[in-house]
Short mmCIF file of C-alpha atoms and ligand atoms in Angstrom, two decimals:
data_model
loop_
_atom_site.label_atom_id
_atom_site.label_comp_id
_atom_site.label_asym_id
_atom_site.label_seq_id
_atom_site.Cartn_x
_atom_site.Cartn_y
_atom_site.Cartn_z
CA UNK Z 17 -32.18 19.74 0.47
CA UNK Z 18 -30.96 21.11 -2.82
CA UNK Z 19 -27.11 22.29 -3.27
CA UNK Z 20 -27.75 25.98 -4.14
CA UNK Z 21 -25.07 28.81 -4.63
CA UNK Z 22 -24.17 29.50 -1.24
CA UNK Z 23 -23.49 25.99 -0.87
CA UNK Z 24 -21.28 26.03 -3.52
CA UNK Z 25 -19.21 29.04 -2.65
CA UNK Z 26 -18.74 27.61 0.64
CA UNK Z 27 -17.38 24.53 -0.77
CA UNK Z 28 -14.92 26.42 -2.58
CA UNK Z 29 -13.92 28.95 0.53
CA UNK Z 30 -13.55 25.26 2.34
CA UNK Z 31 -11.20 24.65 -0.52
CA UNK Z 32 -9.14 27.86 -0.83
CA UNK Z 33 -8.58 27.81 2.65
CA UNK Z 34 -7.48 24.46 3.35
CA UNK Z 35 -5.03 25.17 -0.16
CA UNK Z 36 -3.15 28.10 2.15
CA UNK Z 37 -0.13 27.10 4.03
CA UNK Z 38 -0.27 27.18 7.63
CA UNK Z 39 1.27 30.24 9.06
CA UNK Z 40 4.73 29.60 11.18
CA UNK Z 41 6.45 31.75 14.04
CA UNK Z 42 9.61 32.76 12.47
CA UNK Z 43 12.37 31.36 13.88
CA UNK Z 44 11.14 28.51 15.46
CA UNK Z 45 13.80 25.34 14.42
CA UNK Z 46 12.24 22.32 13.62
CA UNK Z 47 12.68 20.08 16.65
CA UNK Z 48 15.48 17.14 16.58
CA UNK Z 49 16.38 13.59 17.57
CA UNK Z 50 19.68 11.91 17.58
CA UNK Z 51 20.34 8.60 17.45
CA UNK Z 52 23.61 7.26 18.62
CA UNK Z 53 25.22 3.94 18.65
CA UNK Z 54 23.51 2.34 16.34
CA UNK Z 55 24.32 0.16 13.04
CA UNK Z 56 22.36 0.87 9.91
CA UNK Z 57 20.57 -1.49 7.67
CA UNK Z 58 20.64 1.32 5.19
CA UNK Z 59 17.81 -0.31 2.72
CA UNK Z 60 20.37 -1.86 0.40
CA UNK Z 61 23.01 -3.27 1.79
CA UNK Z 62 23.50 -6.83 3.07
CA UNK Z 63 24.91 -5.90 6.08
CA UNK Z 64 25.25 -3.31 8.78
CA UNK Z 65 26.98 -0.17 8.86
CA UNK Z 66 29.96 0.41 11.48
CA UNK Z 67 28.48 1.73 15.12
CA UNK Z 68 27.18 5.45 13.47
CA UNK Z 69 25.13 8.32 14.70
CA UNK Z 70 22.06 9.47 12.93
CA UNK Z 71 20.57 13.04 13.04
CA UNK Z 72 16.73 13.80 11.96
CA UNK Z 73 15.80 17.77 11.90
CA UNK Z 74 12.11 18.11 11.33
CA UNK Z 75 11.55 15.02 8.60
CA UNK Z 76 14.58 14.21 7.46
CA UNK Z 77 17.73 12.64 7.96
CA UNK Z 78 20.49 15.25 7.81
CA UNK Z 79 23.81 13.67 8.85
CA UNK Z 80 24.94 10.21 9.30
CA UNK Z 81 27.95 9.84 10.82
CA UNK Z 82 30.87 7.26 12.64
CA UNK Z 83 32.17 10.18 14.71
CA UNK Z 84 29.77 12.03 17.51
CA UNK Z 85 27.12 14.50 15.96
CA UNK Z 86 26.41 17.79 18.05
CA UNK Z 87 22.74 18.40 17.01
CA UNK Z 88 22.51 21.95 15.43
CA UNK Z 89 22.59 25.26 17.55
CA UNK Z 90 18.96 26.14 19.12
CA UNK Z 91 17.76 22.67 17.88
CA UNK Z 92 16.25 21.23 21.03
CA UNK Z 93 17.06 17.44 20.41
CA UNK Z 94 15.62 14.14 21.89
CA UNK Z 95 18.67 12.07 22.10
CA UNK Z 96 18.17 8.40 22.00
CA UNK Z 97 21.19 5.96 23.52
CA UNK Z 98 21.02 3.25 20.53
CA UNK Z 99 23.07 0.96 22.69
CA UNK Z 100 24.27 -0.60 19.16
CA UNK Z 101 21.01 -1.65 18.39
CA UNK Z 102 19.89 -2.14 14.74
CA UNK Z 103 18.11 1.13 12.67
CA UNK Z 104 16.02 0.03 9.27
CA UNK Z 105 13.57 1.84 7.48
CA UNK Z 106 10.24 1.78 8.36
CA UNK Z 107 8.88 -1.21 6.12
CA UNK Z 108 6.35 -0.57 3.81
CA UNK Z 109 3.50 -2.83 2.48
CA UNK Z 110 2.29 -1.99 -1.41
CA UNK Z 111 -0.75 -4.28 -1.11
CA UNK Z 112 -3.36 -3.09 1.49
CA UNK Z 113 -7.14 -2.53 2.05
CA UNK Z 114 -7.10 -0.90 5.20
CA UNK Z 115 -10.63 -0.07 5.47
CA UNK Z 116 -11.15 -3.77 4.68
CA UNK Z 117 -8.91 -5.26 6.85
CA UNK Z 118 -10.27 -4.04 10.37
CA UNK Z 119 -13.76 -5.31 9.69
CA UNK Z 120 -15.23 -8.82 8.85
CA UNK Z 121 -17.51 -9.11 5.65
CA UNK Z 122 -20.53 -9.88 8.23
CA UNK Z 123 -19.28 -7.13 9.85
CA UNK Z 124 -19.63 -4.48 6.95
CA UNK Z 125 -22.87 -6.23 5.39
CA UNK Z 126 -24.47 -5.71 9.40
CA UNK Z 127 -27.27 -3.10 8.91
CA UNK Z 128 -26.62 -1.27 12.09
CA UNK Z 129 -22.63 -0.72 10.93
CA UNK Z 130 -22.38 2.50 9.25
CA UNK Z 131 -19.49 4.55 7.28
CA UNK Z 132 -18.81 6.18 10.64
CA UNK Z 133 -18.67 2.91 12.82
CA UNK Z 134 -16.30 0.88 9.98
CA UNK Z 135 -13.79 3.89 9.19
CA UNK Z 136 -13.73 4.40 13.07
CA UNK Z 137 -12.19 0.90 13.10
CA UNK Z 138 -10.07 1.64 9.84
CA UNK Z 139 -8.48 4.59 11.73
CA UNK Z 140 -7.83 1.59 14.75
CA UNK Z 141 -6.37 -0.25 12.35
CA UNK Z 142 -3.94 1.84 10.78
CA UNK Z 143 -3.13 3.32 14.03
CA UNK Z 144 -1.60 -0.65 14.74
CA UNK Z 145 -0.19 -0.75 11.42
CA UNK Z 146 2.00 2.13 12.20
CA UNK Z 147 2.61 -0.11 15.46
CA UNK Z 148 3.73 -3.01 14.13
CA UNK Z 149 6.51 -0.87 11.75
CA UNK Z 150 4.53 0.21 8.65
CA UNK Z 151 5.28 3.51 7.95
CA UNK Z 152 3.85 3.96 4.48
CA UNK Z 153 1.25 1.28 2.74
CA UNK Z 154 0.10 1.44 -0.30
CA UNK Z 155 -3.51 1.17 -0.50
CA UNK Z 156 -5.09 -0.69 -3.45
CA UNK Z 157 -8.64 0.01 -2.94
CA UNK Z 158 -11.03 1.15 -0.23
CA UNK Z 159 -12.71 4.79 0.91
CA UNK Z 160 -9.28 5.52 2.82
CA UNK Z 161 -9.21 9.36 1.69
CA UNK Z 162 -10.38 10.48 5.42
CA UNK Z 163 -7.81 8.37 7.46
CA UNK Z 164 -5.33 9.50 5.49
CA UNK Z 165 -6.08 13.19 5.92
CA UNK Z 166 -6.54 12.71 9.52
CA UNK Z 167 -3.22 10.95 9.70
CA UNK Z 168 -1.63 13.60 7.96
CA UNK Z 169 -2.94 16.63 9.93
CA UNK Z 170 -1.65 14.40 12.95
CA UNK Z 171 -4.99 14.22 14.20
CA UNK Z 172 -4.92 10.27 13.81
CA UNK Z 173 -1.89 7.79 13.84
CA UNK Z 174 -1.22 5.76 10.76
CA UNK Z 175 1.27 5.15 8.14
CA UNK Z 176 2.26 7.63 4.98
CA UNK Z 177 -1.04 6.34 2.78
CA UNK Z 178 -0.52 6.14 -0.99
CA UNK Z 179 -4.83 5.80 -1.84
CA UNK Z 180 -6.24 4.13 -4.84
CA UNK Z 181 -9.85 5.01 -4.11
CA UNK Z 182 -12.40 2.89 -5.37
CA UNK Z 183 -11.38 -0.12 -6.97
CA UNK Z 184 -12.91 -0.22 -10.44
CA UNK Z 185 -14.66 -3.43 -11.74
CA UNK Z 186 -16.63 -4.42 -14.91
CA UNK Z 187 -19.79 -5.88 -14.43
CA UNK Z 188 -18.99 -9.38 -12.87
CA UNK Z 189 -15.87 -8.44 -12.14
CA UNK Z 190 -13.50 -8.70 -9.37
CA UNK Z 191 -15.00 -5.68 -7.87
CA UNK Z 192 -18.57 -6.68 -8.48
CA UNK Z 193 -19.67 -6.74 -4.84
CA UNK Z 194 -23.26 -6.63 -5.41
CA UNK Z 195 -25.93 -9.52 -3.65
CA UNK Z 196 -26.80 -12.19 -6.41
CA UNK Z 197 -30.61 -10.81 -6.49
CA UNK Z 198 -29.18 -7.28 -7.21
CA UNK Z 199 -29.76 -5.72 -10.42
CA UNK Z 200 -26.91 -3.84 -12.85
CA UNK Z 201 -27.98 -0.05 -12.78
CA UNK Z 202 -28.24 -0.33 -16.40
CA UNK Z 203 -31.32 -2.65 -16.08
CA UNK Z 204 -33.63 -1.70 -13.01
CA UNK Z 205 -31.25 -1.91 -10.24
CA UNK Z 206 -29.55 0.71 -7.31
CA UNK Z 207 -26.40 1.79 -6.69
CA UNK Z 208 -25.09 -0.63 -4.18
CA UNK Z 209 -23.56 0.20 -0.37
CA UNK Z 210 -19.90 -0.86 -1.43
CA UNK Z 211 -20.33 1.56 -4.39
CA UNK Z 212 -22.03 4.78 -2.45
CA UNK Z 213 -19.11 4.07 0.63
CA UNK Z 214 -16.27 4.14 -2.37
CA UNK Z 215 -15.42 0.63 -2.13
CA UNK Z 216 -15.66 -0.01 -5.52
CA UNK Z 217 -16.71 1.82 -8.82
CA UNK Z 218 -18.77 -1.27 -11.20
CA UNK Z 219 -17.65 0.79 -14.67
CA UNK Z 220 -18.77 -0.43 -18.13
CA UNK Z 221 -17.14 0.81 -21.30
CA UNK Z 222 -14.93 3.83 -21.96
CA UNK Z 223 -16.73 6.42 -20.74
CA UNK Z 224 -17.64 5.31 -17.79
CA UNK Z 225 -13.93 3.65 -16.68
CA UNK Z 226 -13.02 7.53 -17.59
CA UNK Z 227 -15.53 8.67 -15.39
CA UNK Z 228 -14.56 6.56 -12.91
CA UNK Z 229 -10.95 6.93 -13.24
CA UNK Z 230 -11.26 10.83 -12.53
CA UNK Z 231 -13.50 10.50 -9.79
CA UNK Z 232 -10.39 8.62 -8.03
CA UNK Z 233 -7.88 11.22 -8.96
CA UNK Z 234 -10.38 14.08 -7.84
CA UNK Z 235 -10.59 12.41 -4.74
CA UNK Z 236 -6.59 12.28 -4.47
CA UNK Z 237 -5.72 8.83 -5.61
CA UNK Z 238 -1.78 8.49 -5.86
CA UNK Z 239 -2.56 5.55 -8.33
CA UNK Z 240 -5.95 3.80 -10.29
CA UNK Z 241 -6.36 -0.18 -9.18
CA UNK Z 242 -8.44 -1.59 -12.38
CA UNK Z 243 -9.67 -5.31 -11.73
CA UNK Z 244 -8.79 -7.17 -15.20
CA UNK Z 245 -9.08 -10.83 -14.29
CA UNK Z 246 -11.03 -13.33 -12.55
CA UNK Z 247 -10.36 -13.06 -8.52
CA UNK Z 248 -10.29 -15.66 -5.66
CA UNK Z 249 -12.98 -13.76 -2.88
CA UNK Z 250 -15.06 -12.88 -5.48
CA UNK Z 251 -18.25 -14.90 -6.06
CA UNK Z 252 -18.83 -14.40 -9.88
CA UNK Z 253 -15.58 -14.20 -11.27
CA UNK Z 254 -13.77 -17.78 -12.06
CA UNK Z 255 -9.75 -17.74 -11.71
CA UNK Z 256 -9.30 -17.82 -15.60
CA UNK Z 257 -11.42 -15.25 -16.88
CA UNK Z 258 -10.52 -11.91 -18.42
CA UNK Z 259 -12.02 -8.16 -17.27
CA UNK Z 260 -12.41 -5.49 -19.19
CA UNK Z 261 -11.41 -4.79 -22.88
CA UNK Z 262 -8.29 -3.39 -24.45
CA UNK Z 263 -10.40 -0.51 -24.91
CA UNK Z 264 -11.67 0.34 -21.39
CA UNK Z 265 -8.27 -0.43 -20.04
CA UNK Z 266 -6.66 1.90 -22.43
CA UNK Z 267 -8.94 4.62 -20.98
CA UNK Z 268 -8.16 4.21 -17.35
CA UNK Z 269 -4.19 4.54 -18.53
CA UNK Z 270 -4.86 7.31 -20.48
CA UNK Z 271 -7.16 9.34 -18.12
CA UNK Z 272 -4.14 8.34 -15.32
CA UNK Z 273 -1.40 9.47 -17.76
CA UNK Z 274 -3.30 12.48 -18.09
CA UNK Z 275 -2.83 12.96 -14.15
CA UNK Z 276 0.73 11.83 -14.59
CA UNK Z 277 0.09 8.67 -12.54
CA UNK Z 278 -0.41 4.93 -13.03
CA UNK Z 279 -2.94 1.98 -13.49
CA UNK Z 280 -2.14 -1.04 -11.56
CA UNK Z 281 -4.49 -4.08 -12.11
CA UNK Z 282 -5.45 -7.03 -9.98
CA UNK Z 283 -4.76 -10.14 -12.37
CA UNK Z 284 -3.31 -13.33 -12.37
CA UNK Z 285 -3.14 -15.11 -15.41
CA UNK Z 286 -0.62 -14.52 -18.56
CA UNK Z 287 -3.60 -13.71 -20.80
CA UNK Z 288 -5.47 -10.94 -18.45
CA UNK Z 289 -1.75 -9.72 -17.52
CA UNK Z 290 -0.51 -9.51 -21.14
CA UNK Z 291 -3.93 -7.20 -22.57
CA UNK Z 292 -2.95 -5.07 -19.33
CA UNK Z 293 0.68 -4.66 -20.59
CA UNK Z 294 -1.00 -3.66 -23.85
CA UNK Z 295 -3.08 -0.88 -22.69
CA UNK Z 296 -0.15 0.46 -21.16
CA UNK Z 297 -0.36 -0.58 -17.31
CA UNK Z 298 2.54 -0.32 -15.51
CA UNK Z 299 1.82 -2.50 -12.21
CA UNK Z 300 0.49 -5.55 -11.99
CA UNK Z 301 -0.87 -6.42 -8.16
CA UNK Z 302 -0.36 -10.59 -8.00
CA UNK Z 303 0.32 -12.61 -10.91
CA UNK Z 304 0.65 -15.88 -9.13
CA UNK Z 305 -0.34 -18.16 -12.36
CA UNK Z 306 2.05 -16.51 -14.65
CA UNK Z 307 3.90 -18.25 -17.19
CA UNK Z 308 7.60 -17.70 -17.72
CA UNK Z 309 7.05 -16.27 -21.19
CA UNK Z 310 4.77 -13.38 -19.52
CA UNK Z 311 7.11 -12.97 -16.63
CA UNK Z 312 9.76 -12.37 -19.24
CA UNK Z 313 7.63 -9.84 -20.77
CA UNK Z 314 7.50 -8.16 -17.07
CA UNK Z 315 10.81 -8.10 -17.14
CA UNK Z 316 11.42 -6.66 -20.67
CA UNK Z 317 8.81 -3.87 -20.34
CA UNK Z 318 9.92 -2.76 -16.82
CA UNK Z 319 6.21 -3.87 -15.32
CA UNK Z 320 6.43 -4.12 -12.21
CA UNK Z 321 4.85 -7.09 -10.46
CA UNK Z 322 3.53 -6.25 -6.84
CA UNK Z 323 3.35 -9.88 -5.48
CA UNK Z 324 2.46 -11.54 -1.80
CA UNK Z 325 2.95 -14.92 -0.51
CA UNK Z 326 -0.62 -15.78 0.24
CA UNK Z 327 -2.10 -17.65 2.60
CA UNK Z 328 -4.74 -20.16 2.24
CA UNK Z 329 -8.65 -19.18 2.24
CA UNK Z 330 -9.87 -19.05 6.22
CA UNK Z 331 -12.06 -22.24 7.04
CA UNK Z 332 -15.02 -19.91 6.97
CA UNK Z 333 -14.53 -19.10 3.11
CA UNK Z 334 -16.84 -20.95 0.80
CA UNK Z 335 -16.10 -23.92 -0.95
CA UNK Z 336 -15.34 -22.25 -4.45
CA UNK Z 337 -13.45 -19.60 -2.70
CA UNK Z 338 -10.79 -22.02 -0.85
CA UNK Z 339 -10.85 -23.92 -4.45
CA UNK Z 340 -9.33 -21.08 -6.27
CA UNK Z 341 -7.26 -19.13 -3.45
CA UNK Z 342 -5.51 -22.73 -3.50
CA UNK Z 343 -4.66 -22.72 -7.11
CA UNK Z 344 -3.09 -18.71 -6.67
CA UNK Z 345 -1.53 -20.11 -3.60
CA UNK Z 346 -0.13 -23.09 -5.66
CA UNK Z 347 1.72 -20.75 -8.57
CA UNK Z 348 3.07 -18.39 -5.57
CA UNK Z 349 6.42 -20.35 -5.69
CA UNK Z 350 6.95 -20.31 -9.83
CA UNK Z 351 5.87 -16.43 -9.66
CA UNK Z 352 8.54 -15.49 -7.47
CA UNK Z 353 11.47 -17.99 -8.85
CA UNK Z 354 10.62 -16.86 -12.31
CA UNK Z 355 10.32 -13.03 -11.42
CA UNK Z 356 14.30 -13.03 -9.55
CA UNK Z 357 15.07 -15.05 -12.27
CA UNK Z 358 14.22 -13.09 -15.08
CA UNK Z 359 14.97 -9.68 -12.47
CA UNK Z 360 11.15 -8.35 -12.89
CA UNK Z 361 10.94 -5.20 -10.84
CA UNK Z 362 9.38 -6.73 -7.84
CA UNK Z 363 7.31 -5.65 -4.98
CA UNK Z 364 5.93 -7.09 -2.34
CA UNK Z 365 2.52 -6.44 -0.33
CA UNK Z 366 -0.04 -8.58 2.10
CA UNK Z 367 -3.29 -8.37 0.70
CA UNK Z 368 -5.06 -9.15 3.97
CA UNK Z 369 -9.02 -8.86 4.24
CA UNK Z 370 -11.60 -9.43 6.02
CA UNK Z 371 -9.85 -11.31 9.04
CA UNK Z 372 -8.63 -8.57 11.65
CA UNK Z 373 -7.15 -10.85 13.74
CA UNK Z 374 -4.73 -11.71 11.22
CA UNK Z 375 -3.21 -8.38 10.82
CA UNK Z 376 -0.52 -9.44 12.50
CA UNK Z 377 0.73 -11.78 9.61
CA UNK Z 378 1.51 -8.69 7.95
CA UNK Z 379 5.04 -8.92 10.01
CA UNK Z 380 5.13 -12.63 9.51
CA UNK Z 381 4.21 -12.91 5.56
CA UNK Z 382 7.46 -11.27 5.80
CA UNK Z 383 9.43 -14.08 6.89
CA UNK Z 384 7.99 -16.37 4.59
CA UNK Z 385 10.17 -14.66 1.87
CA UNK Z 386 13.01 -16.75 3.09
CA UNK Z 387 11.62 -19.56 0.54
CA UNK Z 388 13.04 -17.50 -2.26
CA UNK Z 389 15.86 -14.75 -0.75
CA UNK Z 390 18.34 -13.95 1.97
CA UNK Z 391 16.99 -11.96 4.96
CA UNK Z 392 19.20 -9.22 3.45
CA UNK Z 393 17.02 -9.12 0.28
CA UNK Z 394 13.75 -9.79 2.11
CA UNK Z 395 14.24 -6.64 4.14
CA UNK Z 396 15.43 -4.56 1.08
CA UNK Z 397 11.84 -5.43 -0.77
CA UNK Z 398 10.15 -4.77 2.04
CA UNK Z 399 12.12 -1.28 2.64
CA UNK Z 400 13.57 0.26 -0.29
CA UNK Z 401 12.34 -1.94 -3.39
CA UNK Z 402 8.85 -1.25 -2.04
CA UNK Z 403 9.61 2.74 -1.65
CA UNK Z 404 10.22 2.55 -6.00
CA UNK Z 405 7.13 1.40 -6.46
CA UNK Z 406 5.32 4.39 -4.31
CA UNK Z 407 7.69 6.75 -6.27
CA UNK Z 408 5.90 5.60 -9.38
CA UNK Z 409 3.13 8.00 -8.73
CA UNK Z 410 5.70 10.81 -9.60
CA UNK Z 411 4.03 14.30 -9.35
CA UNK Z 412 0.76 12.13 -7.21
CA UNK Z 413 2.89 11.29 -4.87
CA UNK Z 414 1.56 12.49 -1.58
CA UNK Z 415 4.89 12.70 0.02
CA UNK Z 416 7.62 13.19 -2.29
CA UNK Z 417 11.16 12.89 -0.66
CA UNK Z 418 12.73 9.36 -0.13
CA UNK Z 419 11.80 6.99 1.52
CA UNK Z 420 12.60 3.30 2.29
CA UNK Z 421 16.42 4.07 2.91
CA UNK Z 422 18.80 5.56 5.85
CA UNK Z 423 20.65 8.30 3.80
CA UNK Z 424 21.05 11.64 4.45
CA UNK Z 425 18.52 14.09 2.71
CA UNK Z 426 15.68 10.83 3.12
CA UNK Z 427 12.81 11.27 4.35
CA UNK Z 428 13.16 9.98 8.64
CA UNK Z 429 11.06 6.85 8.20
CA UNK Z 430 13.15 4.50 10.68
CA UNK Z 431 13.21 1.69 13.38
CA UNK Z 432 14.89 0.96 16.07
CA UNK Z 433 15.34 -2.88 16.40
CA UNK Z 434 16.85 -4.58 19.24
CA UNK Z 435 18.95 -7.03 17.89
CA UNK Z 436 20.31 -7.97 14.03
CA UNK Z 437 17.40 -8.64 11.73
CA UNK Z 438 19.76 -9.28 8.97
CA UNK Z 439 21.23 -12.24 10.90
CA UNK Z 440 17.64 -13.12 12.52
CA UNK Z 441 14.74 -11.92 10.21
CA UNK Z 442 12.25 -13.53 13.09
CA UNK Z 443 12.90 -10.25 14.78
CA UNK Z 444 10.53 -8.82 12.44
CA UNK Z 445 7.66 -10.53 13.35
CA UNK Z 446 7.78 -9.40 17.15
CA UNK Z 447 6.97 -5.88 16.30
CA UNK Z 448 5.80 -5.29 19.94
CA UNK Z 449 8.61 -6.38 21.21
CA UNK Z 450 11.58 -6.11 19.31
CA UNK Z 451 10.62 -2.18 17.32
CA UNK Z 452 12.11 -0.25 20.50
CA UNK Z 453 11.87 2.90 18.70
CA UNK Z 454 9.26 3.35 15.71
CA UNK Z 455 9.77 6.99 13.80
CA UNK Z 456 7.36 8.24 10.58
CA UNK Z 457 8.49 11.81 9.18
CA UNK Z 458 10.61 12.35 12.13
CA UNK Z 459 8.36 12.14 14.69
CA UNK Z 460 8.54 9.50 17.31
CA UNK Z 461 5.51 7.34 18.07
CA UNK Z 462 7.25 4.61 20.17
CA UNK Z 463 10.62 4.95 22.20
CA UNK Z 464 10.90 2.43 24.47
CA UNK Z 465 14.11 3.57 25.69
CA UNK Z 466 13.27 6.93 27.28
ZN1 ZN J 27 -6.12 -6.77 -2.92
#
C-alpha cells in the first residue's frame, strides 16, 4: 500500500490532536491523600524524621508537617493511618531493559512471538516493577515508547519511564544482535528483527550514528545509549575492545546536544571510557574494569558513572559469555571503592535481561550495596542520587518536577514501609510484603491499609 497524501494529513491531524490539552471541568480540585503518623526517610538524610504528616494534592507533595494537617477545603482526601510506619521515595532503577527483561532470548528469537505478544509481556512486566517499588526506571535500550505512553495515559501500570530507544551499535558491536550467517546491510544482507522492533540501531560512521541518533529523539528518547566497548552477552565483541570512533561518538553528542539531552555509553574499560569522555559523553552505564586514574577523571569531569553490582552469567549462558561476565563481575568491588573514594557522581541500576524470573533481584541487588555503604546511603542512591541522573535530560525530561525526595513542592513518588529500612535494609527486598502503601504521581496503586 503506498503512503499517499491523505495518509499523511491524517498522521499529522493524529498529531495536532494528541498535542491539545485535555479539556477539564472547572472547578473540579485535584483529589487528595494524607498520610499521618509516619517518619520520613526524606531521600537524604540518615535517619528518620520525627512522627509527621504528609499531604499530596493531585501529584505533589504540598505540606509536610509534625502538627495535624486538615486537607484543603472541597479536597476530597483518602486519609491513610501511617501507624508510624516508614515513608521513602519510590526507588528508582537507572539501568533497565524492560522489554528485555520479561522475555527469554529463546523466547524473542521464537518465530510464532511477535511485537504484540513480547510488549504484551513488557507491559506485565513493568506493571510488577511498579509493584515491587519502582516508580521511575530509566530505560537504556529497548522499543519501550508504547508502554510508556500507555502508562502515562493510565491505561497501563508501570513506573515514570525515562526511554533511550534503540540502542545504537557499530558493526560488531555490543548491539550487533544479528545471527553469525547474517550479512551487514552494506554487503547483501537485511535489516534484522531486533533492528525493525527498535531494539537496536547497527550505525556505521557519522552520518548514520546522526541518523540514528535523531530517529531516537523523534521517537521521544529522554537520553541516546551508544555501545562504545566490548560487552559480556554479546557474541562478537571481546571485553577489551573499543566501539566506535572519536568521530561517530562526537556525532551522537552533538546531534543529543542539539536536543539538549545526553549520550550515555555502555563501556567498561579505561580506554573505551576515556575516548567517550572525549567526545563529550556525560554518562557512562558500568565501568566495572576501570582504573583509578580514569575513575579520577570521572570524578574531575563530573561523568557520571551509572554502575550495578552484577551477578554472575546464568548456567545456561555460553562458555565465553560466563568467561567475561566473571571478569566485569571481578572489578565490581574496585569500581565502586574507587568511585566513593574519589566522590564520582554515582548511580546505580540492575541491568537484568533475559531471565524474568529474576526480576525480583532488582529489590535484592539493592542490598548487596551494603559491601561498600550504610543502608542510609544505599537507599539515598537508590532514591534521590538516582533522581539527578534522570534530571540530566533537562528540557527531555518526560516528567520534570522532583523526584526521588519527600519535600514539599516534589513530585508524590512515595512508599509506605512497615518497619525502619534505614535500621533493616532487608525490608527492601520483601516488596510484597513490607511496601504497605506504593504511590507514583499521587495516585495510589497499593494501600494495604484501607
Ligand atoms: Zn544494559
Amino acid at each position: 500500500m503506498r503512503y499517499g497524501f491523505a495518509d499523511g494529513l491524517r498522521a499529522l491531524l493524529i498529531l495536532i490532536t494528541a498535542a491539545l490539552p485535555v479539556a477539564q471541568a472547572q472547578d473540579v480540585q485535584p483529589p487528595g491523600v494524607l498520610i499521618e503518623n509516619v517518619r520520613i526517610f526524606n531521600g537524604t538524610s540518615d535517619r528518620l524524621s520525627a512522627p509527621s504528616n504528609v499531604l499530596v494534592v493531585g501529584n505533589v507533595i504540598t505540606s509536610i508537617s509534625a502538627k495535624p494537617i486538615a486537607a484543603p477545603a472541597g479536597t476530597t482526601a483518602t486519609r491513610i493511618q501511617g501507624g508510624g510506619r516508614t515513608l521513602m521515595p519510590g526507588l528508582i532503577d537507572n539501568h533497565v531493559h524492560i522489554f528485555m527483561s520479561a522475555s527469554s532470548q529463546a523466547e524473542m528469537l521464537d518465530p510464532k512471538a511477535t511485537f504484540a505478544s513480547l510488549e504484551a509481556k513488557a507491559a506485565e512486566e513493568a506493571r510488577l516493577m511498579l509493584l515491587r517499588g519502582f516508580t521511575a526506571a530509566r530505560d537504556v535500550g529497548g522499543p519501550v515508547f508504547g508502554i510508556k505512553r500507555a502508562i502515562d495515559q493510565g491505561k497501563s501500570i508501570g513506573p515514570r519511564i525515562y526511554p533511550s530507544g534503540a540502542m545504537i551499535s557499530q558493526t560488531s558491536g555490543h548491539g550487533d544482535f544479528r545471527m553469525p550467517e547474517d550479512r551487514s546491510r552494506r554487503f547483501g544482507g537485511q535489516i534484522t528483527a531486533g533492528e525493525l522492533m527498535g531494539i537496536g540501531f547497527i550505525a556505521d560512521g557519522r552520518d548514520e550514528v546522526l541518523t540514528a541518533t535523531r530517529e531516537d529523539l523523534r521517537a521521544g528518547a529522554s537520553q541516546i545509549k551508544v555501545m562504545a566497548g566490548g560487552g559480556a552477552a554479546s557474541a562478537y565483541d571481546p571485553l577489551d575492545v573499543s566501539q566506535y570512533t572519536l568521530d561517530e561518538l562526537k556525532a551522537a553528542v552533538e546531534a543529543a546536544d542539539d536536543w539538549n539531552t545526553y549520550v550515555t555509553v555502555h563501556a567498561y574499560t579505561p580506554r573505551a571510557v576515556r575516548r567517550a569522555v572525549e567526545a563529550g559523553v556525560k554518562c557512562i552505564e558500568h565501568g566495572q574494569l576501570l582504573d583509578e586514574a580514569t575513575m579520577q577523571l570521572l570524578a574531575e569531569k563530573g561523568i557520571w558513572l551509572s554502575l550495578q553490582a552484577l551477578d554472575e552469567a546464568p548456567p545456561t549462558a555460553s562458555a565465553v559469555t560466563k568467561a567475561k561476565k566473571h571478569t566485569v563481575v571481578e572489578g565490581t568491588d574496585n569500581a565502586f571503592k574507587w568511585a566513593r573514594k574519589y566522590h564520582v557522581k554515582l548511580a546505580w541500576g540492575t541491568d537484568l535481561m533475559f531471565v524474568p524470573a529474576q526480576m525480583k533481584n532488582q529489590n535484592t541487588d539493592i542490598l548487596k550495596l551494603t559491601a561498600w555503604m550504610t543502608p542510609a546511603e544505599a537507599l539515598k542512591l537508590v532514591t534521590h542520587d538516582n533522581a539527578q541522573l534522570l534530571a540530566l535530560s533537562g528540557p527531555r525530561n518526560p516528567y520534570p518536577g522532583k523526584l526521588g525526595v519527600i519535600e514539599e513542592g516534589a513530585l508524590a513518588d512515595m512508599l509506605l514501609v512497615d518497619g525502619d529500612p534505614v535500621a533493616n535494609l532487608n525490608l527492601i527486598a520483601d516488596p510484597g510484603r513490607n511496601f504497605v502503601v506504593i504511590m507514583k504521581d499521587g495516585k495510589l496503586y497499593k494501600n494495604l491499609l484501607q
